[in-house]
Amino acid sequence: MAVITIVGAGMMGSALAFPARENNNEVRIVGTHLDREIIDACIAENKHPKFEKAFPEGISFYQIEELEKALIGTDVVIGGVSSFGVDWFSDTVLPVIPENVIVLTVTKGLLDTPDGKLLTYPEVWQKKLDAIGKKLSLNAIGGPCTSYELVAHDQTEVAFCGNDIETLKYLKKLMQTDYYHISVTTDVIGIESAVALKNGYALGIALTIGLNQKKFGIDSELHFNSQAAIFGQAVKEMYKLLDYQGAATLENIAVGYGDLYVTVYGGRTRLVGILLGRGLNIDEAKAELNGVTLESLVVAERVARAVKVAAGKGILDAKDFPLLLHTDEIIIEKAPVNIPWEDFTFIKEV
């Protein structure tokens, strides 16, 4: 048994409390400054407001002002913030975590640099730790997993990645259940890149749902040919980007494509893609989804920016990324959806 403190009371961070507590670990959930009402509800009802199922008994809940109290005796900190909380987690949480505590994050995303490189969040956080002279073991979770299905104990396959295999095996022992299955790997860049890239591409696939609703009616039956066509293009582009990251292994590809699949079928990325496909511009879509964080937009913008820089250097060919670059046009230039189908042919003519 270990003491596991989850920082961030969003849906995914809170969902991880289920396997953690069901494995007889002591579990503490600390809300961010944005989670006050969620923590109040959890204290009152032992239930997250977005979940139908109550938490396992024995979990403790804390407001952000009680963070240091919640960290006393902690063996593992799970970072449950969204990609919009990366800087906050870096500045507020990492500095107060006791030395040599293991950190496991579910935050997915990439940062682009002026020279066209893509950095994973563990890389960014490691630079912060190096700057303040602190030693923490940074690890991350990747793979196809929605929070509400994890809470429902649907069979789930994920990967834990980090620099030390023994630490990863320890984390697996703490968290694995008969429904939450964990692979371990030291390929942090590969796993983290794969699960971040899928966000922008899931948005692209969801465009077709909105386009068909616009053409045939909102309540019309789903059309899958168009979704499959863009899924195929997304697969090609993700592969090239993983290769650019030096991480185009079968294992990383499987994790990324699996995560792409599950993201297309639910969640915020699907919603914004559908609205854009119906004809709303990006500002109108954001207004329609007031209060919903849209990480997919940030990922698509950053990756497209990196591709443009790399293409300018002759490292990548912009023609290999028509879906990504059109998605970027929709987000940045508020261009109407006009999917370049002829650029998606599976086999290029010689």
Coordinates of N, CA, C and O in Angstrom, one line a residue, residues 100-280:
N100 N 12.3 13.4 -4.1 CA 12.3 12.0 -4.5 C 11.0 11.4 -4.5 O 10.9 10.1 -4.7
V101 N 9.9 12.1 -4.4 CA 8.5 11.6 -4.6 C 8.3 11.3 -6.0 O 8.8 12.0 -6.9
I102 N 7.6 10.2 -6.3 CA 7.3 9.9 -7.7 C 6.1 10.7 -8.2 O 5.1 10.8 -7.6
V103 N 6.3 11.3 -9.4 CA 5.2 12.0 -10.1 C 4.7 11.2 -11.3 O 5.5 10.8 -12.1
L104 N 3.4 11.1 -11.4 CA 2.8 10.5 -12.6 C 1.7 11.4 -13.1 O 0.8 11.7 -12.4
T105 N 1.9 11.8 -14.4 CA 0.9 12.8 -14.9 C 0.1 12.2 -16.0 O 0.5 11.4 -16.8
V106 N -1.2 12.7 -16.1 CA -2.1 12.3 -17.1 C -2.3 13.5 -18.1 O -3.1 13.4 -19.1
T107 N -1.6 14.6 -18.0 CA -1.7 15.7 -18.8 C -1.1 15.4 -20.2 O 0.0 15.0 -20.3
K108 N -1.9 15.6 -21.3 CA -1.5 15.3 -22.6 C -1.3 16.6 -23.4 O -2.1 17.5 -23.4
G109 N -0.2 16.7 -24.1 CA 0.1 17.8 -25.0 C 1.5 18.0 -25.4 O 2.4 17.2 -25.0
L110 N 1.8 18.9 -26.3 CA 3.1 19.2 -26.8 C 3.3 20.7 -26.8 O 2.4 21.4 -27.0
L111 N 4.6 21.1 -26.6 CA 4.9 22.5 -26.8 C 5.9 22.6 -28.0 O 6.7 21.7 -28.2
D112 N 5.7 23.6 -28.9 CA 6.6 23.8 -30.0 C 7.6 24.9 -29.6 O 7.4 25.8 -28.8
T113 N 8.8 24.7 -30.2 CA 9.9 25.7 -30.0 C 10.1 26.5 -31.3 O 9.6 26.1 -32.3
P114 N 10.8 27.7 -31.2 CA 11.0 28.5 -32.3 C 11.7 27.8 -33.5 O 11.6 28.2 -34.6
D115 N 12.5 26.8 -33.2 CA 13.2 26.1 -34.2 C 12.5 24.8 -34.8 O 13.0 24.0 -35.5
G116 N 11.2 24.7 -34.4 CA 10.3 23.7 -35.0 C 10.3 22.4 -34.3 O 9.8 21.4 -34.8
K117 N 10.9 22.3 -33.1 CA 10.9 21.0 -32.3 C 9.6 21.0 -31.5 O 8.9 22.0 -31.2
L118 N 9.2 19.7 -31.1 CA 8.1 19.5 -30.3 C 8.5 18.9 -29.0 O 9.2 17.8 -29.0
L119 N 8.2 19.5 -27.9 CA 8.6 19.0 -26.6 C 7.4 18.4 -25.8 O 6.3 19.0 -25.8
T120 N 7.6 17.3 -25.1 CA 6.6 16.7 -24.3 C 6.6 17.4 -22.9 O 7.6 18.1 -22.5
Y121 N 5.5 17.3 -22.2 CA 5.4 18.0 -20.9 C 6.4 17.5 -19.9 O 7.0 18.3 -19.1
P122 N 6.7 16.2 -19.8 CA 7.7 15.8 -18.9 C 9.1 16.4 -19.2 O 9.8 16.7 -18.3
E123 N 9.4 16.7 -20.5 CA 10.6 17.4 -20.8 C 10.6 18.8 -20.3 O 11.6 19.3 -19.7
V124 N 9.5 19.4 -20.4 CA 9.3 20.8 -20.0 C 9.4 20.9 -18.4 O 10.1 21.8 -17.9
W125 N 8.8 20.0 -17.7 CA 8.8 19.9 -16.3 C 10.2 19.6 -15.8 O 10.7 20.1 -14.7
Q126 N 10.9 18.7 -16.5 CA 12.3 18.4 -16.1 C 13.2 19.6 -16.1 O 14.1 19.8 -15.2
K127 N 13.0 20.5 -17.1 CA 13.8 21.7 -17.2 C 13.5 22.6 -16.0 O 14.4 23.2 -15.4
K128 N 12.2 22.6 -15.5 CA 11.9 23.4 -14.3 C 12.6 22.8 -13.1 O 13.1 23.5 -12.3
L129 N 12.5 21.5 -13.0 CA 13.2 20.8 -11.8 C 14.7 21.1 -11.8 O 15.3 21.4 -10.8
D130 N 15.3 21.0 -13.0 CA 16.7 21.3 -13.1 C 17.1 22.7 -12.7 O 18.1 23.0 -12.0
A131 N 16.2 23.6 -13.0 CA 16.4 25.0 -12.7 C 16.4 25.3 -11.2 O 17.1 26.2 -10.7
I132 N 15.5 24.6 -10.5 CA 15.4 24.8 -9.1 C 16.2 23.8 -8.3 O 16.1 23.8 -7.0
G133 N 16.9 22.9 -9.0 CA 17.8 22.0 -8.3 C 17.0 20.9 -7.5 O 17.4 20.6 -6.4
K134 N 15.9 20.4 -8.0 CA 15.1 19.5 -7.3 C 15.0 18.1 -8.0 O 15.0 18.1 -9.3
K135 N 15.0 17.0 -7.3 CA 15.0 15.7 -7.9 C 13.6 15.1 -7.6 O 13.2 14.8 -6.5
L136 N 12.9 14.8 -8.7 CA 11.6 14.1 -8.7 C 11.6 13.1 -9.8 O 12.2 13.4 -10.9
S137 N 11.0 12.0 -9.7 CA 10.9 11.0 -10.7 C 9.6 11.4 -11.5 O 8.5 11.3 -11.1
L138 N 9.8 11.8 -12.8 CA 8.7 12.2 -13.6 C 8.3 11.1 -14.6 O 9.1 10.6 -15.3
N139 N 7.0 10.8 -14.5 CA 6.4 9.7 -15.3 C 5.1 10.1 -15.9 O 4.5 11.1 -15.4
A140 N 4.6 9.4 -16.9 CA 3.3 9.9 -17.5 C 2.5 8.7 -18.0 O 3.0 7.6 -18.1
I141 N 1.2 8.9 -18.2 CA 0.2 7.9 -18.6 C -0.2 8.3 -20.0 O -0.6 9.4 -20.3
G142 N -0.2 7.3 -20.9 CA -0.7 7.5 -22.3 C -1.6 6.4 -22.7 O -1.4 5.2 -22.2
G143 N -2.5 6.6 -23.6 CA -3.3 5.5 -24.1 C -4.8 5.8 -24.2 O -5.2 6.8 -23.6
P144 N -5.5 5.0 -24.9 CA -7.0 5.3 -25.1 C -7.8 5.0 -23.8 O -8.0 3.9 -23.4
C145 N -8.2 6.1 -23.1 CA -8.9 5.9 -21.8 C -9.7 7.2 -21.6 O -9.2 8.3 -21.5
T146 N -11.0 7.0 -21.6 CA -11.9 8.1 -21.2 C -12.2 7.9 -19.7 O -12.4 6.8 -19.2
S147 N -12.4 9.0 -19.0 CA -12.5 9.0 -17.6 C -13.8 8.3 -17.1 O -13.8 7.4 -16.2
Y148 N -14.9 8.6 -17.8 CA -16.2 8.0 -17.3 C -16.2 6.5 -17.6 O -16.9 5.7 -16.8
E149 N -15.5 6.0 -18.6 CA -15.5 4.5 -18.8 C -14.5 3.8 -17.9 O -14.7 2.7 -17.5
L150 N -13.5 4.6 -17.5 CA -12.6 4.0 -16.4 C -13.4 3.9 -15.1 O -13.3 2.8 -14.4
V151 N -14.2 4.9 -14.8 CA -15.0 4.8 -13.6 C -16.0 3.6 -13.7 O -16.3 2.9 -12.7
A152 N -16.5 3.3 -14.9 CA -17.4 2.2 -15.1 C -16.7 0.9 -15.2 O -17.4 -0.1 -15.3
H153 N -15.4 0.9 -15.0 CA -14.6 -0.3 -15.1 C -14.6 -1.0 -16.4 O -14.5 -2.3 -16.5
D154 N -14.7 -0.2 -17.5 CA -14.6 -0.8 -18.8 C -13.1 -1.3 -19.0 O -12.2 -0.6 -18.5
Q155 N -12.9 -2.3 -19.8 CA -11.6 -2.8 -20.0 C -10.7 -1.8 -20.7 O -11.1 -1.3 -21.8
T156 N -9.6 -1.4 -20.1 CA -8.8 -0.3 -20.5 C -7.3 -0.7 -20.6 O -6.8 -1.3 -19.6
E157 N -6.7 -0.3 -21.7 CA -5.2 -0.6 -21.9 C -4.5 0.8 -22.0 O -4.8 1.6 -22.9
V158 N -3.5 1.0 -21.1 CA -2.7 2.2 -21.1 C -1.2 1.9 -21.0 O -0.9 0.7 -20.8
A159 N -0.4 2.9 -21.2 CA 1.0 2.7 -21.0 C 1.5 3.8 -20.0 O 1.1 4.9 -20.1
F160 N 2.3 3.3 -19.1 CA 3.1 4.2 -18.2 C 4.5 4.4 -18.7 O 5.1 3.4 -19.0
C161 N 4.9 5.6 -18.9 CA 6.3 5.9 -19.4 C 7.1 6.7 -18.4 O 6.5 7.6 -17.7
G162 N 8.4 6.5 -18.4 CA 9.3 7.2 -17.6 C 10.7 6.8 -17.8 O 10.9 5.9 -18.7
N163 N 11.6 7.3 -17.1 CA 13.0 7.1 -17.3 C 13.6 5.8 -16.6 O 14.6 5.3 -17.0
D164 N 12.9 5.3 -15.6 CA 13.4 4.2 -14.8 C 12.3 3.1 -14.8 O 11.2 3.2 -14.3
I165 N 12.7 1.9 -15.4 CA 11.8 0.8 -15.5 C 11.3 0.3 -14.2 O 10.2 -0.2 -14.1
E166 N 12.2 0.3 -13.2 CA 11.8 -0.3 -11.9 C 10.7 0.6 -11.2 O 9.8 0.1 -10.6
T167 N 10.9 1.9 -11.4 CA 9.8 2.9 -10.9 C 8.5 2.6 -11.6 O 7.4 2.6 -10.9
L168 N 8.6 2.4 -12.9 CA 7.3 2.1 -13.6 C 6.7 0.8 -13.2 O 5.4 0.8 -13.1
K169 N 7.5 -0.2 -12.9 CA 6.9 -1.4 -12.4 C 6.2 -1.3 -11.1 O 5.2 -1.9 -10.8
Y170 N 6.8 -0.4 -10.2 CA 6.2 -0.1 -8.9 C 4.9 0.6 -9.1 O 3.9 0.3 -8.5
L171 N 4.8 1.6 -10.0 CA 3.6 2.3 -10.3 C 2.5 1.3 -10.8 O 1.3 1.4 -10.5
K172 N 2.9 0.4 -11.7 CA 2.0 -0.5 -12.3 C 1.4 -1.4 -11.1 O 0.2 -1.7 -11.1
K173 N 2.3 -1.8 -10.2 CA 1.8 -2.6 -9.1 C 0.7 -1.9 -8.3 O -0.2 -2.5 -7.8
L174 N 0.9 -0.6 -8.1 CA 0.0 0.2 -7.3 C -1.3 0.4 -8.0 O -2.4 0.5 -7.3
M175 N -1.3 0.5 -9.3 CA -2.5 1.0 -10.0 C -3.2 -0.1 -10.9 O -4.4 0.1 -11.2
Q176 N -2.6 -1.2 -11.2 CA -3.2 -2.1 -12.1 C -4.3 -2.9 -11.4 O -4.2 -3.3 -10.3
T177 N -5.4 -3.1 -12.2 CA -6.6 -3.9 -11.6 C -7.0 -4.9 -12.7 O -6.4 -5.0 -13.8
D178 N -8.1 -5.5 -12.5 CA -8.6 -6.5 -13.5 C -9.3 -5.8 -14.6 O -9.7 -6.5 -15.6
Y179 N -9.4 -4.5 -14.6 CA -10.0 -3.7 -15.7 C -9.0 -2.6 -16.2 O -9.2 -2.1 -17.3
Y180 N -8.0 -2.3 -15.5 CA -7.1 -1.2 -15.8 C -5.7 -1.9 -16.1 O -5.0 -2.2 -15.1
H181 N -5.4 -2.1 -17.3 CA -4.2 -2.8 -17.7 C -3.1 -1.9 -18.2 O -3.3 -1.0 -19.0
I182 N -1.9 -2.1 -17.7 CA -0.8 -1.2 -17.8 C 0.4 -1.8 -18.4 O 0.9 -2.8 -18.0
S183 N 0.9 -1.2 -19.5 CA 2.2 -1.6 -20.1 C 3.2 -0.5 -19.6 O 2.8 0.6 -19.3
V184 N 4.5 -0.8 -19.5 CA 5.5 0.1 -19.1 C 6.6 0.3 -20.2 O 6.9 -0.7 -20.8
T185 N 7.1 1.5 -20.3 CA 8.1 1.8 -21.3 C 8.9 3.0 -20.9 O 8.4 3.9 -20.3
T186 N 10.2 3.0 -21.3 CA 11.0 4.2 -21.1 C 11.0 5.1 -22.3 O 11.7 6.1 -22.3
D187 N 10.2 4.9 -23.3 CA 10.1 5.8 -24.4 C 9.1 6.9 -24.1 O 7.9 6.9 -24.6
V188 N 9.5 7.9 -23.3 CA 8.6 8.9 -22.9 C 8.2 9.8 -24.1 O 7.0 10.1 -24.3
I189 N 9.2 10.2 -25.0 CA 8.9 11.0 -26.1 C 7.9 10.3 -27.0 O 6.9 11.0 -27.5
G190 N 8.0 9.0 -27.3 CA 7.1 8.3 -28.2 C 5.7 8.3 -27.7 O 4.8 8.6 -28.4
I191 N 5.5 7.8 -26.4 CA 4.2 7.7 -25.9 C 3.5 9.1 -25.8 O 2.4 9.3 -26.2
E192 N 4.2 10.0 -25.2 CA 3.6 11.4 -25.0 C 3.3 12.1 -26.3 O 2.3 12.8 -26.4
S193 N 4.2 11.9 -27.3 CA 3.9 12.5 -28.6 C 2.7 11.8 -29.2 O 1.8 12.5 -29.8
A194 N 2.6 10.5 -29.2 CA 1.5 9.8 -29.8 C 0.1 10.2 -29.2 O -0.8 10.5 -30.0
V195 N 0.0 10.3 -27.9 CA -1.3 10.6 -27.3 C -1.6 12.1 -27.4 O -2.8 12.5 -27.3
A196 N -0.6 12.9 -27.6 CA -0.9 14.4 -27.8 C -1.4 14.6 -29.3 O -2.3 15.4 -29.5
L197 N -0.7 14.0 -30.2 CA -1.0 14.2 -31.6 C -2.4 13.9 -32.0 O -3.1 14.5 -32.8
K198 N -3.0 12.9 -31.3 CA -4.3 12.4 -31.7 C -5.4 13.5 -31.5 O -6.4 13.4 -32.2
N199 N -5.1 14.4 -30.6 CA -6.2 15.4 -30.3 C -6.5 16.3 -31.6 O -7.7 16.4 -31.9
G200 N -5.5 16.8 -32.3 CA -5.8 17.6 -33.4 C -6.4 16.8 -34.6 O -7.3 17.3 -35.3
Y201 N -6.0 15.5 -34.7 CA -6.6 14.7 -35.7 C -8.0 14.2 -35.5 O -8.8 14.0 -36.4
A202 N -8.3 14.0 -34.2 CA -9.7 13.6 -33.8 C -10.6 14.8 -34.2 O -11.7 14.6 -34.7
L203 N -10.1 16.0 -34.0 CA -10.9 17.2 -34.4 C -11.2 17.1 -35.9 O -12.3 17.4 -36.3
G204 N -10.2 16.8 -36.7 CA -10.3 16.7 -38.1 C -11.4 15.7 -38.6 O -12.2 15.9 -39.5
I205 N -11.4 14.5 -37.9 CA -12.3 13.5 -38.2 C -13.7 13.9 -37.9 O -14.7 13.7 -38.6
A206 N -13.9 14.6 -36.7 CA -15.2 15.0 -36.3 C -15.8 16.1 -37.2 O -17.0 16.2 -37.3
L207 N -15.0 16.7 -38.0 CA -15.5 17.7 -39.0 C -16.5 17.0 -39.9 O -17.5 17.6 -40.3
T208 N -16.2 15.8 -40.3 CA -17.1 15.1 -41.3 C -18.5 14.9 -40.7 O -19.5 14.8 -41.4
I209 N -18.6 14.6 -39.4 CA -19.9 14.4 -38.7 C -20.7 15.7 -38.9 O -21.9 15.6 -39.2
G210 N -20.1 16.8 -38.6 CA -20.8 18.1 -38.7 C -21.2 18.4 -40.2 O -22.3 18.9 -40.4
L211 N -20.3 18.1 -41.1 CA -20.6 18.3 -42.5 C -21.8 17.5 -42.9 O -22.7 18.0 -43.7
N212 N -21.9 16.3 -42.5 CA -23.0 15.4 -42.9 C -24.3 15.9 -42.2 O -25.4 15.8 -42.8
Q213 N -24.2 16.4 -41.0 CA -25.4 16.9 -40.3 C -25.9 18.1 -41.0 O -27.1 18.4 -41.1
K214 N -24.9 19.0 -41.5 CA -25.3 20.1 -42.2 C -26.0 19.8 -43.5 O -27.0 20.4 -44.0
K215 N -25.6 18.7 -44.2 CA -26.1 18.3 -45.5 C -27.4 17.5 -45.3 O -28.4 17.7 -46.1
F216 N -27.5 16.6 -44.3 CA -28.6 15.7 -44.2 C -29.5 15.9 -43.0 O -30.6 15.3 -42.9
G217 N -29.1 16.8 -42.1 CA -29.9 17.1 -40.9 C -29.2 16.6 -39.7 O -28.5 15.6 -39.7
I218 N -29.4 17.3 -38.6 CA -28.7 17.0 -37.3 C -29.1 15.6 -36.8 O -28.2 14.9 -36.2
D219 N -30.3 15.2 -37.1 CA -30.7 13.9 -36.6 C -30.5 12.8 -37.6 O -31.0 11.6 -37.4
S220 N -29.8 13.0 -38.7 CA -29.6 12.0 -39.7 C -28.6 10.9 -39.2 O -27.9 11.1 -38.2
E221 N -28.7 9.8 -39.9 CA -27.8 8.7 -39.4 C -26.3 9.1 -39.7 O -26.0 9.9 -40.6
L222 N -25.5 8.5 -38.9 CA -24.0 8.7 -39.1 C -23.5 8.1 -40.4 O -24.0 7.1 -40.8
H223 N -22.6 8.8 -41.0 CA -21.9 8.4 -42.2 C -20.5 8.0 -41.9 O -19.8 8.9 -41.3
F224 N -20.0 6.9 -42.3 CA -18.7 6.4 -41.8 C -17.6 6.4 -42.9 O -16.5 6.4 -42.6
N225 N -18.0 6.5 -44.2 CA -17.0 6.5 -45.3 C -16.1 7.7 -45.1 O -14.9 7.6 -45.2
S226 N -16.7 8.9 -44.9 CA -15.9 10.1 -44.8 C -15.1 10.1 -43.5 O -13.9 10.6 -43.6
Q227 N -15.6 9.6 -42.4 CA -14.8 9.5 -41.2 C -13.6 8.6 -41.4 O -12.5 8.9 -41.0
A228 N -13.9 7.5 -42.1 CA -12.8 6.5 -42.3 C -11.7 7.1 -43.2 O -10.5 6.9 -43.1
A229 N -12.1 7.9 -44.2 CA -11.2 8.5 -45.1 C -10.2 9.4 -44.4 O -9.0 9.4 -44.6
I230 N -10.8 10.3 -43.5 CA -9.9 11.2 -42.7 C -9.2 10.4 -41.7 O -8.0 10.8 -41.4
F231 N -9.7 9.4 -41.1 CA -9.0 8.5 -40.2 C -7.7 8.0 -40.9 O -6.6 8.0 -40.3
G232 N -7.9 7.5 -42.1 CA -6.7 7.0 -42.8 C -5.7 8.1 -43.0 O -4.4 7.8 -42.9
Q233 N -6.1 9.3 -43.4 CA -5.1 10.4 -43.6 C -4.5 10.8 -42.3 O -3.3 11.0 -42.2
A234 N -5.3 10.8 -41.2 CA -4.7 11.1 -39.9 C -3.6 10.1 -39.5 O -2.6 10.4 -38.9
V235 N -3.9 8.8 -39.8 CA -2.9 7.7 -39.5 C -1.6 8.0 -40.2 O -0.5 8.0 -39.7
K236 N -1.6 8.4 -41.5 CA -0.4 8.7 -42.3 C 0.3 9.9 -41.7 O 1.5 9.9 -41.5
E237 N -0.4 11.0 -41.4 CA 0.2 12.2 -40.8 C 0.8 12.0 -39.4 O 1.9 12.4 -39.1
M238 N 0.1 11.2 -38.6 CA 0.6 10.9 -37.3 C 1.9 10.1 -37.4 O 2.8 10.3 -36.6
Y239 N 1.9 9.2 -38.3 CA 3.1 8.3 -38.5 C 4.3 9.2 -38.8 O 5.4 9.1 -38.3
K240 N 4.1 10.1 -39.8 CA 5.2 11.0 -40.2 C 5.7 11.9 -39.0 O 6.9 12.2 -38.9
L241 N 4.7 12.4 -38.2 CA 5.1 13.2 -37.1 C 5.8 12.4 -36.0 O 6.8 12.9 -35.4
L242 N 5.4 11.2 -35.8 CA 6.1 10.3 -34.8 C 7.5 10.0 -35.3 O 8.5 10.0 -34.6
D243 N 7.7 9.8 -36.6 CA 9.0 9.6 -37.2 C 9.8 10.9 -37.0 O 11.0 10.8 -36.8
Y244 N 9.2 12.0 -37.2 CA 9.9 13.3 -37.0 C 10.4 13.4 -35.5 O 11.5 14.0 -35.2
Q245 N 9.7 12.8 -34.6 CA 10.1 12.8 -33.2 C 11.0 11.6 -32.9 O 11.5 11.5 -31.7
G246 N 11.4 10.9 -33.9 CA 12.2 9.7 -33.7 C 11.6 8.6 -32.9 O 12.2 7.9 -32.2
A247 N 10.3 8.5 -33.1 CA 9.5 7.6 -32.2 C 8.4 6.8 -33.0 O 7.4 6.4 -32.4
A248 N 8.6 6.5 -34.2 CA 7.6 5.8 -35.0 C 7.8 4.3 -34.9 O 8.0 3.5 -35.8
T249 N 7.6 3.8 -33.6 CA 7.6 2.4 -33.4 C 6.2 1.8 -33.4 O 5.2 2.6 -33.3
L250 N 6.1 0.5 -33.6 CA 4.7 -0.1 -33.7 C 4.0 0.1 -32.4 O 2.8 0.4 -32.4
E251 N 4.7 0.1 -31.3 CA 4.0 0.2 -29.9 C 3.5 1.6 -29.8 O 2.3 1.8 -29.4
N252 N 4.3 2.6 -30.2 CA 3.8 4.0 -30.1 C 2.6 4.3 -31.0 O 1.7 5.0 -30.7
I253 N 2.7 3.8 -32.2 CA 1.7 3.9 -33.2 C 0.4 3.3 -32.7 O -0.7 3.9 -32.8
A254 N 0.5 2.1 -32.1 CA -0.7 1.5 -31.6 C -1.4 2.3 -30.5 O -2.6 2.5 -30.4
V255 N -0.6 2.9 -29.6 CA -1.1 3.7 -28.5 C -1.8 4.9 -29.1 O -2.9 5.3 -28.7
G256 N -1.1 5.6 -30.0 CA -1.6 6.8 -30.6 C -2.9 6.6 -31.4 O -3.9 7.4 -31.3
Y257 N -2.9 5.5 -32.2 CA -4.1 5.3 -33.0 C -5.3 4.8 -32.1 O -6.5 5.1 -32.4
G258 N -5.0 4.1 -31.1 CA -6.1 3.7 -30.2 C -6.7 4.9 -29.5 O -7.9 5.0 -29.3
D259 N -5.8 5.8 -29.1 CA -6.3 7.0 -28.4 C -7.1 7.9 -29.4 O -8.1 8.5 -29.1
L260 N -6.6 7.9 -30.7 CA -7.4 8.6 -31.7 C -8.8 8.1 -31.9 O -9.8 8.8 -31.9
Y261 N -8.9 6.8 -31.9 CA -10.2 6.1 -32.1 C -11.2 6.5 -30.9 O -12.3 6.9 -31.2
V262 N -10.7 6.4 -29.7 CA -11.6 6.7 -28.6 C -12.0 8.1 -28.5 O -13.1 8.5 -28.1
T263 N -11.1 9.0 -28.9 CA -11.3 10.5 -28.9 C -12.4 10.9 -29.9 O -13.2 11.8 -29.7
V264 N -12.4 10.2 -31.1 CA -13.4 10.5 -32.1 C -14.8 10.2 -31.6 O -15.7 10.9 -32.0
Y265 N -14.9 9.3 -30.7 CA -16.3 8.8 -30.4 C -16.8 9.5 -29.1 O -17.9 9.1 -28.7
G266 N -16.1 10.4 -28.6 CA -16.7 11.1 -27.4 C -15.9 12.3 -27.0 O -14.7 12.4 -27.3
G267 N -16.4 13.2 -26.2 CA -15.7 14.2 -25.5 C -15.7 15.5 -26.3 O -16.4 15.8 -27.3
R268 N -14.9 16.5 -25.8 CA -14.9 17.9 -26.2 C -14.4 18.0 -27.6 O -14.9 18.9 -28.4
T269 N -13.4 17.2 -28.0 CA -12.9 17.4 -29.3 C -13.9 17.0 -30.4 O -14.0 17.7 -31.4
R270 N -14.6 16.0 -30.1 CA -15.7 15.6 -31.1 C -16.7 16.7 -31.2 O -17.2 17.1 -32.3
L271 N -17.1 17.3 -30.1 CA -18.1 18.4 -30.1 C -17.7 19.6 -30.9 O -18.5 20.1 -31.7
V272 N -16.5 20.1 -30.7 CA -16.0 21.3 -31.4 C -15.9 20.9 -32.9 O -16.2 21.8 -33.8
G273 N -15.4 19.7 -33.2 CA -15.3 19.4 -34.6 C -16.6 19.3 -35.3 O -16.8 19.8 -36.5
I274 N -17.6 18.8 -34.7 CA -19.0 18.8 -35.2 C -19.5 20.2 -35.5 O -20.1 20.5 -36.6
L275 N -19.3 21.1 -34.5 CA -19.8 22.4 -34.7 C -19.1 23.1 -35.8 O -19.8 23.9 -36.6
L276 N -17.8 22.9 -36.0 CA -17.1 23.5 -37.1 C -17.6 23.0 -38.4 O -17.8 23.7 -39.4
G277 N -17.8 21.7 -38.5 CA -18.3 21.0 -39.7 C -19.7 21.5 -40.1 O -20.1 21.6 -41.2
R278 N -20.5 21.9 -39.1 CA -21.9 22.4 -39.4 C -21.8 23.8 -40.0 O -22.8 24.3 -40.5
G279 N -20.7 24.5 -39.9 CA -20.6 25.8 -40.5 C -20.2 26.9 -39.5 O -20.0 28.1 -39.9
L280 N -20.1 26.6 -38.2 CA -19.7 27.7 -37.3 C -18.2 28.0 -37.4 O -17.5 27.1 -37.8

